[in-house]
CSV table of C-alpha atoms in Angstrom, one decimal:
chain,number,residue,atom,x,y,z
A,46,UNK,CA,18.0,-29.5,-0.7
A,47,UNK,CA,18.2,-30.4,-4.7
A,48,UNK,CA,14.8,-31.2,-6.6
A,49,UNK,CA,12.4,-30.7,-3.9
A,50,UNK,CA,11.5,-27.1,-3.6
A,51,UNK,CA,7.4,-26.6,-5.1
A,52,UNK,CA,8.1,-23.3,-7.3
A,53,UNK,CA,11.2,-21.1,-8.3
A,54,UNK,CA,11.0,-17.5,-8.0
A,55,UNK,CA,13.1,-15.0,-10.2
A,56,UNK,CA,13.3,-11.2,-9.0
A,57,UNK,CA,13.3,-10.1,-5.4
A,58,UNK,CA,12.0,-6.6,-5.5
A,59,UNK,CA,9.1,-5.7,-3.4
A,60,UNK,CA,6.2,-7.3,-4.8
A,61,UNK,CA,8.7,-10.6,-5.9
A,62,UNK,CA,9.9,-10.9,-2.1
A,63,UNK,CA,6.6,-10.2,-1.5
A,64,UNK,CA,5.3,-13.0,-2.8
A,65,UNK,CA,7.8,-15.3,-2.2
A,66,UNK,CA,7.1,-14.9,1.6
A,67,UNK,CA,3.2,-15.8,0.8
A,68,UNK,CA,4.1,-18.9,-1.3
A,69,UNK,CA,6.2,-19.7,1.6
A,70,UNK,CA,3.3,-18.8,4.6
A,71,UNK,CA,0.7,-21.2,2.5
A,72,UNK,CA,2.8,-24.7,2.7
A,73,UNK,CA,5.1,-24.4,-0.2
A,74,UNK,CA,8.7,-24.4,-0.1
A,75,UNK,CA,10.3,-21.9,-2.7
A,76,UNK,CA,13.7,-21.4,-4.4
A,77,UNK,CA,14.5,-17.8,-5.1
A,78,UNK,CA,17.0,-15.9,-7.3
A,79,UNK,CA,18.1,-12.4,-7.9
A,80,UNK,CA,20.3,-10.8,-9.9
A,81,UNK,CA,22.2,-9.1,-7.0
A,82,UNK,CA,22.6,-12.2,-5.5
A,83,UNK,CA,22.8,-9.7,-2.3
A,84,UNK,CA,19.2,-9.9,-2.4
A,85,UNK,CA,19.0,-13.3,-1.8
A,86,UNK,CA,21.3,-13.2,0.9
A,87,UNK,CA,19.7,-10.7,2.9
A,88,UNK,CA,16.4,-12.2,2.3
A,89,UNK,CA,17.2,-15.5,4.1
A,90,UNK,CA,19.2,-13.9,6.9
A,91,UNK,CA,15.8,-11.2,7.4
A,92,UNK,CA,12.1,-12.2,6.5
A,93,UNK,CA,12.9,-15.7,5.1
A,94,UNK,CA,15.5,-16.7,8.3
A,95,UNK,CA,13.9,-20.1,9.5
A,96,UNK,CA,11.5,-20.7,6.5
A,97,UNK,CA,11.4,-23.1,4.0
A,98,UNK,CA,13.1,-21.2,1.5
A,99,UNK,CA,16.2,-22.0,-0.9
A,100,UNK,CA,18.4,-19.3,-1.8
A,101,UNK,CA,20.1,-19.7,-4.6
A,102,UNK,CA,22.9,-17.7,-6.9
A,103,UNK,CA,22.6,-19.1,-10.5
A,104,UNK,CA,19.7,-19.7,-12.5
A,105,UNK,CA,21.1,-23.5,-12.7
A,106,UNK,CA,21.1,-23.5,-8.9
A,107,UNK,CA,17.4,-22.2,-8.7
A,108,UNK,CA,16.5,-24.6,-12.0
A,109,UNK,CA,18.5,-28.0,-9.6
A,110,UNK,CA,16.3,-27.2,-6.8
A,111,UNK,CA,13.0,-27.7,-8.0
A,112,UNK,CA,11.1,-30.7,-8.4
A,113,UNK,CA,9.8,-31.9,-11.7
A,114,UNK,CA,7.7,-30.6,-13.4
A,115,UNK,CA,9.6,-27.3,-12.7
A,116,UNK,CA,7.7,-24.3,-12.5
A,117,UNK,CA,9.9,-20.7,-12.6
A,118,UNK,CA,7.8,-17.5,-11.6
A,119,UNK,CA,9.6,-14.3,-12.7
A,120,UNK,CA,8.7,-10.9,-10.9
A,121,UNK,CA,10.9,-9.1,-13.0
A,122,UNK,CA,10.7,-5.3,-15.5
A,123,UNK,CA,8.1,-5.6,-18.1
A,124,UNK,CA,9.8,-5.7,-21.1
A,125,UNK,CA,13.8,-7.0,-22.8
A,126,UNK,CA,14.2,-8.5,-18.9
A,127,UNK,CA,11.5,-11.2,-19.5
A,128,UNK,CA,12.6,-12.0,-22.7
A,129,UNK,CA,16.4,-12.2,-21.4
A,130,UNK,CA,15.5,-15.2,-18.7
A,131,UNK,CA,13.2,-16.8,-21.0
A,132,UNK,CA,16.1,-17.5,-23.4
A,133,UNK,CA,18.4,-18.5,-20.1
A,134,UNK,CA,16.4,-20.6,-18.4
A,135,UNK,CA,14.8,-22.8,-21.7
A,136,UNK,CA,18.2,-24.2,-22.1
A,137,UNK,CA,17.8,-25.2,-18.6
A,138,UNK,CA,14.4,-26.9,-18.2
A,139,UNK,CA,12.9,-29.9,-20.0
A,140,UNK,CA,9.4,-30.7,-21.9
A,141,UNK,CA,6.4,-29.5,-19.3
A,142,UNK,CA,8.3,-27.3,-16.9
A,143,UNK,CA,6.7,-23.7,-16.8
A,144,UNK,CA,7.8,-20.6,-16.9
A,145,UNK,CA,5.2,-17.9,-15.3
A,146,UNK,CA,5.2,-14.4,-16.1
A,147,UNK,CA,3.7,-12.6,-12.9
A,148,UNK,CA,4.5,-8.6,-14.2
A,149,UNK,CA,2.2,-5.8,-15.5
A,150,UNK,CA,3.4,-7.0,-19.4
A,151,UNK,CA,1.4,-5.9,-22.4
A,152,UNK,CA,-0.9,-8.6,-23.7
A,153,UNK,CA,0.9,-8.7,-27.4
A,154,UNK,CA,4.0,-9.7,-25.5
A,155,UNK,CA,2.2,-12.7,-23.6
A,156,UNK,CA,0.5,-13.9,-27.1
A,157,UNK,CA,4.3,-13.9,-28.7
A,158,UNK,CA,6.1,-15.3,-25.8
A,159,UNK,CA,3.4,-18.4,-25.5
A,160,UNK,CA,4.0,-19.3,-28.9
A,161,UNK,CA,7.2,-18.9,-28.7
A,162,UNK,CA,7.6,-21.0,-24.9
A,163,UNK,CA,5.3,-24.1,-26.4
A,164,UNK,CA,7.2,-24.2,-29.5
A,165,UNK,CA,10.4,-25.0,-27.0
A,166,UNK,CA,8.2,-27.7,-25.5
A,167,UNK,CA,7.8,-25.9,-22.5
A,168,UNK,CA,4.5,-24.1,-21.1
A,169,UNK,CA,4.2,-20.5,-20.3
A,170,UNK,CA,1.9,-18.5,-18.3
A,171,UNK,CA,1.1,-15.0,-18.1
A,172,UNK,CA,-0.7,-13.7,-15.0
A,173,UNK,CA,-2.0,-10.6,-13.5
A,174,UNK,CA,-1.1,-10.1,-10.1
A,175,UNK,CA,-3.1,-7.8,-8.4
A,176,UNK,CA,-3.4,-5.7,-4.9
A,177,UNK,CA,0.3,-4.0,-4.4
A,178,UNK,CA,2.2,-5.0,-2.1
A,179,UNK,CA,0.0,-6.0,0.6
A,180,UNK,CA,-1.7,-8.3,-1.9
A,181,UNK,CA,1.4,-9.9,-3.0
A,182,UNK,CA,2.1,-10.7,0.7
A,183,UNK,CA,-1.4,-11.2,2.1
A,184,UNK,CA,-3.4,-12.6,-1.1
A,185,UNK,CA,-3.7,-10.9,-4.2
A,186,UNK,CA,-6.5,-11.4,-7.2
A,187,UNK,CA,-4.3,-13.2,-9.7
A,188,UNK,CA,-5.5,-13.4,-13.2
A,189,UNK,CA,-3.9,-16.3,-15.0
A,190,UNK,CA,-3.8,-17.0,-18.9
A,191,UNK,CA,-1.4,-18.6,-21.3
A,192,UNK,CA,-0.8,-22.4,-21.8
A,193,UNK,CA,-3.9,-24.2,-20.4
A,194,UNK,CA,-2.2,-27.4,-20.0
A,195,UNK,CA,-0.3,-25.3,-17.2
A,196,UNK,CA,-3.3,-24.3,-15.2
A,197,UNK,CA,-3.6,-27.5,-13.1
A,198,UNK,CA,0.5,-27.3,-12.4
A,199,UNK,CA,0.1,-24.3,-10.8
A,200,UNK,CA,-3.7,-23.9,-9.7
A,201,UNK,CA,-2.6,-25.8,-6.5
A,202,UNK,CA,0.0,-23.0,-5.5
A,203,UNK,CA,-1.6,-19.6,-7.1
A,204,UNK,CA,-5.5,-20.7,-5.5
A,205,UNK,CA,-3.5,-20.4,-2.3
A,206,UNK,CA,-1.8,-17.7,-2.0
A,207,UNK,CA,-4.4,-16.1,-3.9
A,208,UNK,CA,-7.3,-13.6,-1.4
A,209,UNK,CA,-10.1,-15.4,-0.7
A,210,UNK,CA,-13.9,-14.4,-0.3
A,211,UNK,CA,-17.3,-15.5,-0.4
A,212,UNK,CA,-19.3,-16.7,3.1
A,213,UNK,CA,-17.3,-19.2,4.4
A,214,UNK,CA,-13.6,-16.7,2.8
A,215,UNK,CA,-12.4,-19.7,0.9
A,216,UNK,CA,-13.4,-19.1,-2.2
A,217,UNK,CA,-10.1,-17.9,-4.3
A,218,UNK,CA,-9.8,-15.1,-6.3
A,219,UNK,CA,-8.1,-17.0,-8.6
A,220,UNK,CA,-9.1,-18.8,-11.8
A,221,UNK,CA,-7.7,-19.4,-15.3
A,222,UNK,CA,-9.0,-16.7,-17.8
A,223,UNK,CA,-8.0,-18.0,-21.0
A,224,UNK,CA,-5.4,-19.0,-23.5
A,225,UNK,CA,-2.0,-17.1,-24.6
A,226,UNK,CA,-2.3,-13.4,-23.8
A,227,UNK,CA,-6.1,-13.5,-21.9
A,228,UNK,CA,-5.1,-13.1,-18.5
A,229,UNK,CA,-2.6,-10.1,-19.0
A,230,UNK,CA,-5.5,-8.4,-20.9
A,231,UNK,CA,-8.0,-8.6,-18.2
A,232,UNK,CA,-5.5,-7.4,-15.8
A,233,UNK,CA,-4.8,-4.5,-17.8
A,234,UNK,CA,-8.6,-3.9,-18.2
A,235,UNK,CA,-8.7,-4.1,-14.2
A,236,UNK,CA,-5.9,-1.5,-14.5
A,237,UNK,CA,-8.2,0.8,-16.7
A,238,UNK,CA,-11.1,0.9,-14.7
A,239,UNK,CA,-9.0,1.6,-11.6
A,240,UNK,CA,-7.7,4.3,-13.2
A,241,UNK,CA,-11.7,5.2,-13.6
A,242,UNK,CA,-12.0,4.7,-10.9
A,243,UNK,CA,-9.4,6.8,-9.0
A,244,UNK,CA,-10.6,9.8,-11.2
A,245,UNK,CA,-14.1,9.5,-10.8
A,246,UNK,CA,-13.7,9.5,-6.7
A,247,UNK,CA,-10.7,12.4,-7.2
A,248,UNK,CA,-13.7,14.6,-9.2
A,249,UNK,CA,-16.3,13.5,-6.6
A,250,UNK,CA,-14.0,15.2,-4.0
A,251,UNK,CA,-13.3,17.8,-5.5
A,252,UNK,CA,-17.3,18.9,-5.9
A,253,UNK,CA,-17.4,18.5,-1.7
A,254,UNK,CA,-14.5,20.5,-1.2
A,255,UNK,CA,-15.1,23.2,-3.4
A,256,UNK,CA,-18.3,23.2,-4.4
A,257,UNK,CA,-20.4,22.2,-0.6
A,258,UNK,CA,-17.1,23.8,1.0
A,259,UNK,CA,-17.1,20.3,3.0
A,260,UNK,CA,-13.7,20.1,5.7
A,261,UNK,CA,-11.5,16.8,6.0
A,262,UNK,CA,-12.9,15.7,8.9
A,263,UNK,CA,-16.7,16.4,6.9
A,264,UNK,CA,-15.2,14.3,4.1
A,265,UNK,CA,-14.1,11.3,6.3
A,266,UNK,CA,-17.9,11.2,7.4
A,267,UNK,CA,-19.0,11.0,4.3
A,268,UNK,CA,-16.9,9.0,3.3
A,269,UNK,CA,-17.3,6.1,5.8
A,270,UNK,CA,-21.7,6.6,5.4
A,271,UNK,CA,-20.5,5.9,1.5
A,272,UNK,CA,-18.9,2.8,2.7
A,273,UNK,CA,-21.4,1.2,4.3
A,274,UNK,CA,-23.6,1.6,1.6
A,275,UNK,CA,-23.5,0.5,-2.1
A,276,UNK,CA,-20.2,2.1,-2.9
A,277,UNK,CA,-18.7,-0.1,-0.5
A,278,UNK,CA,-15.0,-1.1,-1.6
A,279,UNK,CA,-11.6,-0.2,-0.9
A,280,UNK,CA,-10.8,2.4,-2.8
A,281,UNK,CA,-13.8,4.4,-0.7
A,282,UNK,CA,-12.4,2.6,2.3
A,283,UNK,CA,-8.5,4.2,1.9
A,284,UNK,CA,-9.9,7.4,0.8
A,285,UNK,CA,-11.7,7.7,3.9
A,286,UNK,CA,-9.0,6.8,5.8
A,287,UNK,CA,-6.7,9.3,4.1
A,288,UNK,CA,-9.1,12.5,5.2
A,289,UNK,CA,-7.8,11.3,8.8
A,290,UNK,CA,-4.4,11.7,8.5
A,291,UNK,CA,-2.7,14.7,9.8
A,292,UNK,CA,0.6,16.2,8.4
A,293,UNK,CA,4.0,15.2,10.3
A,294,UNK,CA,5.8,17.9,8.9
A,295,UNK,CA,3.5,21.2,9.4
A,296,UNK,CA,-0.3,21.6,10.9
A,297,UNK,CA,-3.3,20.6,9.1
A,298,UNK,CA,-4.1,17.5,6.9
A,299,UNK,CA,-1.3,15.4,4.4
A,300,UNK,CA,-3.8,15.4,1.7
A,301,UNK,CA,-3.7,19.3,1.4
A,302,UNK,CA,0.1,19.1,1.2
A,303,UNK,CA,1.0,16.5,-1.5
A,304,UNK,CA,1.4,18.6,-4.7
A,305,UNK,CA,-1.4,17.8,-7.4
A,306,UNK,CA,0.6,15.9,-10.0
A,307,UNK,CA,-0.1,12.5,-10.2
A,308,UNK,CA,1.9,9.8,-11.9
A,309,UNK,CA,0.7,6.5,-14.0
A,310,UNK,CA,2.5,3.5,-15.4
A,311,UNK,CA,1.0,2.9,-18.5
A,312,UNK,CA,-1.7,0.4,-18.4
A,313,UNK,CA,-4.2,2.7,-18.3
A,314,UNK,CA,-3.5,4.5,-21.8
A,315,UNK,CA,-3.2,0.8,-23.0
A,316,UNK,CA,-6.3,-0.4,-22.6
A,317,UNK,CA,-7.2,3.3,-24.1
A,318,UNK,CA,-5.0,2.6,-27.1
A,319,UNK,CA,-6.5,-0.7,-27.3
A,320,UNK,CA,-10.0,0.2,-27.3
A,321,UNK,CA,-9.0,2.9,-30.6
A,322,UNK,CA,-7.4,0.0,-31.9
A,323,UNK,CA,-11.1,-2.3,-31.4
A,324,UNK,CA,-13.7,1.0,-32.3
A,325,UNK,CA,-14.8,0.9,-28.5
A,326,UNK,CA,-16.0,3.9,-26.9
A,327,UNK,CA,-13.5,3.1,-23.1
A,328,UNK,CA,-13.8,7.2,-22.4
A,329,UNK,CA,-13.8,6.8,-19.1
A,330,UNK,CA,-9.7,5.4,-18.7
A,331,UNK,CA,-9.2,7.8,-21.7
A,332,UNK,CA,-10.2,10.8,-19.5
A,333,UNK,CA,-8.6,9.7,-16.5
A,334,UNK,CA,-5.3,9.1,-18.4
A,335,UNK,CA,-5.7,12.5,-19.7
A,336,UNK,CA,-7.1,14.0,-16.2
A,337,UNK,CA,-3.4,12.7,-14.8
A,338,UNK,CA,-1.8,14.0,-18.3
A,339,UNK,CA,-3.1,17.8,-16.7
A,340,UNK,CA,-2.3,17.4,-13.6
A,341,UNK,CA,1.6,16.9,-14.9
A,342,UNK,CA,1.1,20.0,-16.5
A,343,UNK,CA,2.0,21.7,-12.9
A,344,UNK,CA,4.3,24.8,-13.8
A,345,UNK,CA,1.5,26.0,-17.2
A,346,UNK,CA,-1.5,25.6,-14.8
A,347,UNK,CA,-0.5,27.9,-12.4
A,348,UNK,CA,1.0,30.1,-15.0
A,349,UNK,CA,-2.3,29.9,-17.1
A,350,UNK,CA,-4.6,30.5,-13.5
A,351,UNK,CA,-3.4,34.1,-13.4
A,352,UNK,CA,-3.9,34.3,-17.0
A,353,UNK,CA,-7.2,32.4,-17.9
A,354,UNK,CA,-11.0,33.1,-16.1
A,355,UNK,CA,-13.3,31.5,-15.2
A,356,UNK,CA,-16.8,31.9,-13.1
A,357,UNK,CA,-16.4,33.1,-9.3
A,358,UNK,CA,-20.3,31.7,-8.1
A,359,UNK,CA,-20.5,29.8,-5.0
A,360,UNK,CA,-22.4,27.1,-4.5
A,361,UNK,CA,-26.1,28.3,-3.5
A,362,UNK,CA,-28.2,25.1,-1.9
A,363,UNK,CA,-28.9,22.2,0.5
A,364,UNK,CA,-25.2,20.7,1.1
A,365,UNK,CA,-26.9,17.2,3.2
A,366,UNK,CA,-28.8,16.6,-0.1
A,367,UNK,CA,-26.3,18.1,-3.1
A,368,UNK,CA,-23.7,15.5,-1.1
A,369,UNK,CA,-26.5,12.9,-1.8
A,370,UNK,CA,-26.4,13.8,-5.3
A,371,UNK,CA,-22.9,13.4,-5.6
A,372,UNK,CA,-22.9,9.9,-4.3
A,373,UNK,CA,-25.7,8.9,-7.0
A,374,UNK,CA,-23.7,10.4,-9.8
A,375,UNK,CA,-20.3,8.8,-8.7
A,376,UNK,CA,-22.2,5.1,-8.6
A,377,UNK,CA,-23.7,6.0,-11.7
A,378,UNK,CA,-20.3,6.8,-13.7
A,379,UNK,CA,-18.8,3.9,-11.9
A,380,UNK,CA,-21.5,1.6,-13.6
A,381,UNK,CA,-20.5,2.7,-16.8
A,382,UNK,CA,-16.8,2.5,-16.2
A,383,UNK,CA,-17.7,-1.6,-15.5
A,384,UNK,CA,-19.7,-1.2,-18.4
A,385,UNK,CA,-17.2,0.0,-20.8
A,386,UNK,CA,-14.5,-2.1,-19.5
A,387,UNK,CA,-16.6,-5.0,-20.2
A,388,UNK,CA,-17.3,-4.2,-23.4
A,389,UNK,CA,-13.6,-3.8,-24.4
A,390,UNK,CA,-13.3,-7.1,-23.1
A,391,UNK,CA,-16.2,-8.9,-25.0
A,392,UNK,CA,-14.6,-7.3,-27.8
A,393,UNK,CA,-11.1,-8.4,-27.1
A,394,UNK,CA,-12.4,-11.7,-26.4
A,395,UNK,CA,-14.1,-12.1,-30.1
A,396,UNK,CA,-10.7,-10.7,-31.9
A,397,UNK,CA,-8.6,-12.6,-30.1
A,398,UNK,CA,-10.6,-15.9,-29.8
A,399,UNK,CA,-10.8,-16.3,-26.0
A,400,UNK,CA,-12.9,-18.3,-24.2
A,401,UNK,CA,-13.5,-15.9,-22.0
A,402,UNK,CA,-16.4,-16.3,-18.9
A,403,UNK,CA,-17.3,-12.7,-18.3
A,404,UNK,CA,-19.4,-12.8,-14.9
A,405,UNK,CA,-16.0,-15.0,-13.4
A,406,UNK,CA,-14.0,-12.7,-14.4
A,407,UNK,CA,-15.8,-10.2,-12.2
A,408,UNK,CA,-15.5,-12.7,-9.2
A,409,UNK,CA,-11.3,-12.5,-9.8
A,410,UNK,CA,-11.9,-8.7,-8.3
A,411,UNK,CA,-13.7,-9.6,-4.9
A,412,UNK,CA,-10.8,-9.3,-3.2
A,413,UNK,CA,-7.1,-8.9,-2.9
A,414,UNK,CA,-7.4,-6.4,-5.8
A,415,UNK,CA,-7.6,-2.4,-6.0
A,416,UNK,CA,-11.3,-2.4,-7.4
A,417,UNK,CA,-12.6,-5.0,-4.9
A,418,UNK,CA,-15.5,-3.9,-3.6
A,419,UNK,CA,-19.5,-5.0,-3.1
A,420,UNK,CA,-20.6,-4.1,-6.7
A,421,UNK,CA,-18.7,-6.7,-8.3
A,422,UNK,CA,-21.1,-9.0,-6.9
A,423,UNK,CA,-24.0,-7.6,-9.3
A,424,UNK,CA,-22.2,-8.0,-12.7
A,425,UNK,CA,-21.4,-11.9,-11.8
A,426,UNK,CA,-25.5,-11.6,-11.3
A,427,UNK,CA,-25.9,-9.9,-15.1
A,428,UNK,CA,-23.5,-12.7,-16.9
A,429,UNK,CA,-24.8,-15.6,-15.1
A,430,UNK,CA,-28.0,-14.6,-16.6
A,431,UNK,CA,-30.6,-16.7,-19.6
A,432,UNK,CA,-29.9,-13.9,-21.6
A,433,UNK,CA,-26.5,-12.2,-20.5
A,434,UNK,CA,-26.3,-8.2,-21.5
A,435,UNK,CA,-24.2,-6.9,-24.3
A,436,UNK,CA,-24.0,-4.0,-22.1
A,437,UNK,CA,-24.1,-3.8,-18.1
A,438,UNK,CA,-26.1,-1.1,-18.8
A,439,UNK,CA,-29.0,-3.5,-20.0
A,440,UNK,CA,-28.8,-5.3,-17.2
A,441,UNK,CA,-32.1,-5.0,-14.7
A,442,UNK,CA,-30.0,-4.0,-11.8
A,443,UNK,CA,-27.9,-1.5,-13.8
A,444,UNK,CA,-30.7,0.1,-15.7
A,445,UNK,CA,-32.5,0.9,-12.5
A,446,UNK,CA,-29.4,1.9,-10.2
A,447,UNK,CA,-29.0,4.6,-13.7
A,448,UNK,CA,-32.2,5.5,-14.0
A,449,UNK,CA,-32.6,6.4,-9.8
A,450,UNK,CA,-29.3,8.3,-9.8
A,451,UNK,CA,-30.0,10.9,-13.2
A,452,UNK,CA,-31.6,13.7,-11.7
A,453,UNK,CA,-29.0,14.3,-9.3
A,454,UNK,CA,-26.0,12.7,-11.9
A,455,UNK,CA,-27.2,15.4,-14.3
A,456,UNK,CA,-27.6,18.6,-11.5
A,457,UNK,CA,-24.1,17.6,-10.4
A,458,UNK,CA,-22.6,17.8,-13.8
A,459,UNK,CA,-24.0,20.4,-14.4
A,460,UNK,CA,-23.1,22.5,-11.1
A,461,UNK,CA,-19.9,21.6,-12.0
A,462,UNK,CA,-19.9,23.5,-15.4
A,463,UNK,CA,-21.4,26.4,-13.7
A,464,UNK,CA,-18.9,26.8,-11.4
A,465,UNK,CA,-16.3,26.1,-13.6
A,466,UNK,CA,-15.5,22.8,-11.8
A,467,UNK,CA,-13.5,20.4,-14.1
A,468,UNK,CA,-15.0,17.1,-14.0
A,469,UNK,CA,-14.0,15.0,-16.9
A,470,UNK,CA,-14.6,11.8,-15.6
A,471,UNK,CA,-18.2,11.9,-14.9
A,472,UNK,CA,-19.4,14.1,-17.5
A,473,UNK,CA,-17.9,11.7,-20.0
A,474,UNK,CA,-19.5,9.3,-18.3
A,475,UNK,CA,-22.9,10.7,-18.8
A,476,UNK,CA,-22.1,11.7,-22.4
A,477,UNK,CA,-21.5,8.0,-23.1
A,478,UNK,CA,-24.9,6.9,-21.1
A,479,UNK,CA,-26.7,9.8,-22.9
A,480,UNK,CA,-24.9,8.6,-26.6
A,481,UNK,CA,-25.5,5.3,-25.8
A,482,UNK,CA,-29.1,5.3,-25.4
A,483,UNK,CA,-29.6,7.4,-28.6
A,484,UNK,CA,-31.3,6.2,-31.6
A,485,UNK,CA,-29.9,8.4,-33.5
A,486,UNK,CA,-26.4,10.6,-33.2
A,487,UNK,CA,-24.7,13.5,-35.3
A,488,UNK,CA,-22.5,10.4,-37.4
A,489,UNK,CA,-25.3,11.4,-40.3
A,490,UNK,CA,-24.0,14.8,-41.0
A,491,UNK,CA,-20.5,13.3,-40.2
A,492,UNK,CA,-21.1,10.9,-43.2
A,493,UNK,CA,-22.1,13.8,-45.3
A,494,UNK,CA,-19.0,15.8,-44.5
A,495,UNK,CA,-16.5,12.3,-45.1
A,496,UNK,CA,-18.1,11.9,-48.6
A,497,UNK,CA,-18.5,15.2,-49.8
A,498,UNK,CA,-14.7,15.8,-49.3
A,499,UNK,CA,-13.5,12.3,-49.9
A,500,UNK,CA,-16.0,10.4,-51.7
A,501,UNK,CA,-16.4,8.1,-48.2
A,502,UNK,CA,-20.0,7.1,-49.2
A,503,UNK,CA,-22.5,6.5,-46.9
A,504,UNK,CA,-25.4,4.2,-46.2
A,505,UNK,CA,-29.3,5.6,-46.1
A,506,UNK,CA,-31.8,4.9,-43.5
A,507,UNK,CA,-34.7,4.1,-45.9
A,508,UNK,CA,-32.9,1.3,-48.2
A,509,UNK,CA,-29.9,-1.2,-48.7
A,510,UNK,CA,-26.3,0.1,-50.1
A,511,UNK,CA,-23.6,1.9,-50.3
A,512,UNK,CA,-24.2,5.8,-51.3
A,513,UNK,CA,-22.0,8.7,-52.6
A,514,UNK,CA,-23.5,12.4,-53.6
A,515,UNK,CA,-21.9,14.9,-55.9
A,516,UNK,CA,-22.5,17.3,-53.3
A,517,UNK,CA,-21.7,20.3,-55.0
A,518,UNK,CA,-24.0,19.6,-58.1
A,519,UNK,CA,-26.8,19.3,-55.6
A,520,UNK,CA,-25.6,21.9,-53.3
A,521,UNK,CA,-28.0,25.0,-53.1
A,522,UNK,CA,-26.8,27.8,-54.1
A,523,UNK,CA,-26.4,30.3,-51.8
């Protein structure tokens, strides 16, 4: 039916198809298009049969089927494909119509596209969509940014399809993030925190398995207990479930038959690169990315394992006590991961002039997304305080939690070093905490070195100004 559909969607891969079904299930009519038009026909003959869908075989047909102001959502691979569709859509749309990019796009591209599309009299939204295939179908976390005038136009649809939380289960995990690329930046940090969380959980698992000697059945019980406490989260829940799945192709458990080489799609790397650009220490995501890189060097690691030797000691101690220490170290490290993520978001907001609401961002992650956790309520509380912290580690709740976990945390990292078990994220988190709480760091020597070999100058602790010394002249002769 022409000029009647509430929204159009381009791109019917799994995420796009599921999102389209989600939109229709909330009472909206939707027009869909895919470059391979057979996918449109297959959808309408299959999962969308009898539903409020309009299948289109051209962009012209898609645009003609939409009610004004038109809203067209792109669920295509990030990169040139997005620009190609924008160029094709602009001549077909009218002033005030909205183009939406729901892919995993680098924020700088959304900054550029927002300005460009607005220059053509149209509105642009770049929205992070988190939750994977299931979230797209049942309710994702959504982080929209771009042209602020577009928000009232897309808000009813976005908030209807988003995951719902709260006492009444009616608070949508979707709210306007900020201008231009802010939404995609926040989604990127979400993904970076996800990288860190996953690596931390993997290291906790590895310590419990290889140090404490837990079986998969015991690991299931431990993660169930953790899920019932302050570590309650989606990632802890699915990790628990993984330990219960037996392999249908051999004896034993499926997790033990999976090759230990991890993949990545790049958003964690983006966060690490942008942290370096901003000069903020997002060490957890960086270590998590490097851990995946090292895991991918499987053949080299197999060869090295036959040559390079390390400790042969075994864990000797109270297993129950050690399990609790691992839990505490995981929780403290998780706090550091989120603290780093928020420091980066705060720095980016200042750099790009984004008026972000930091507490509200945590609320977007309470449901639908991969890092959803009860823990996020505490972040909202911290930023709602009369004097929000410059770092989450300084907020009363988190400061107390890390203080309580500190002894256990240090023991777990020490035990890992003694036994030769790699824990790059757990140890990096502890190093960040110790560095952040240190009034003095050895950077005074670093600055002396830089001034010695490159005349880079230095500041003094006892007087104002910039100084340079003739180190060769002043040095003490041996």
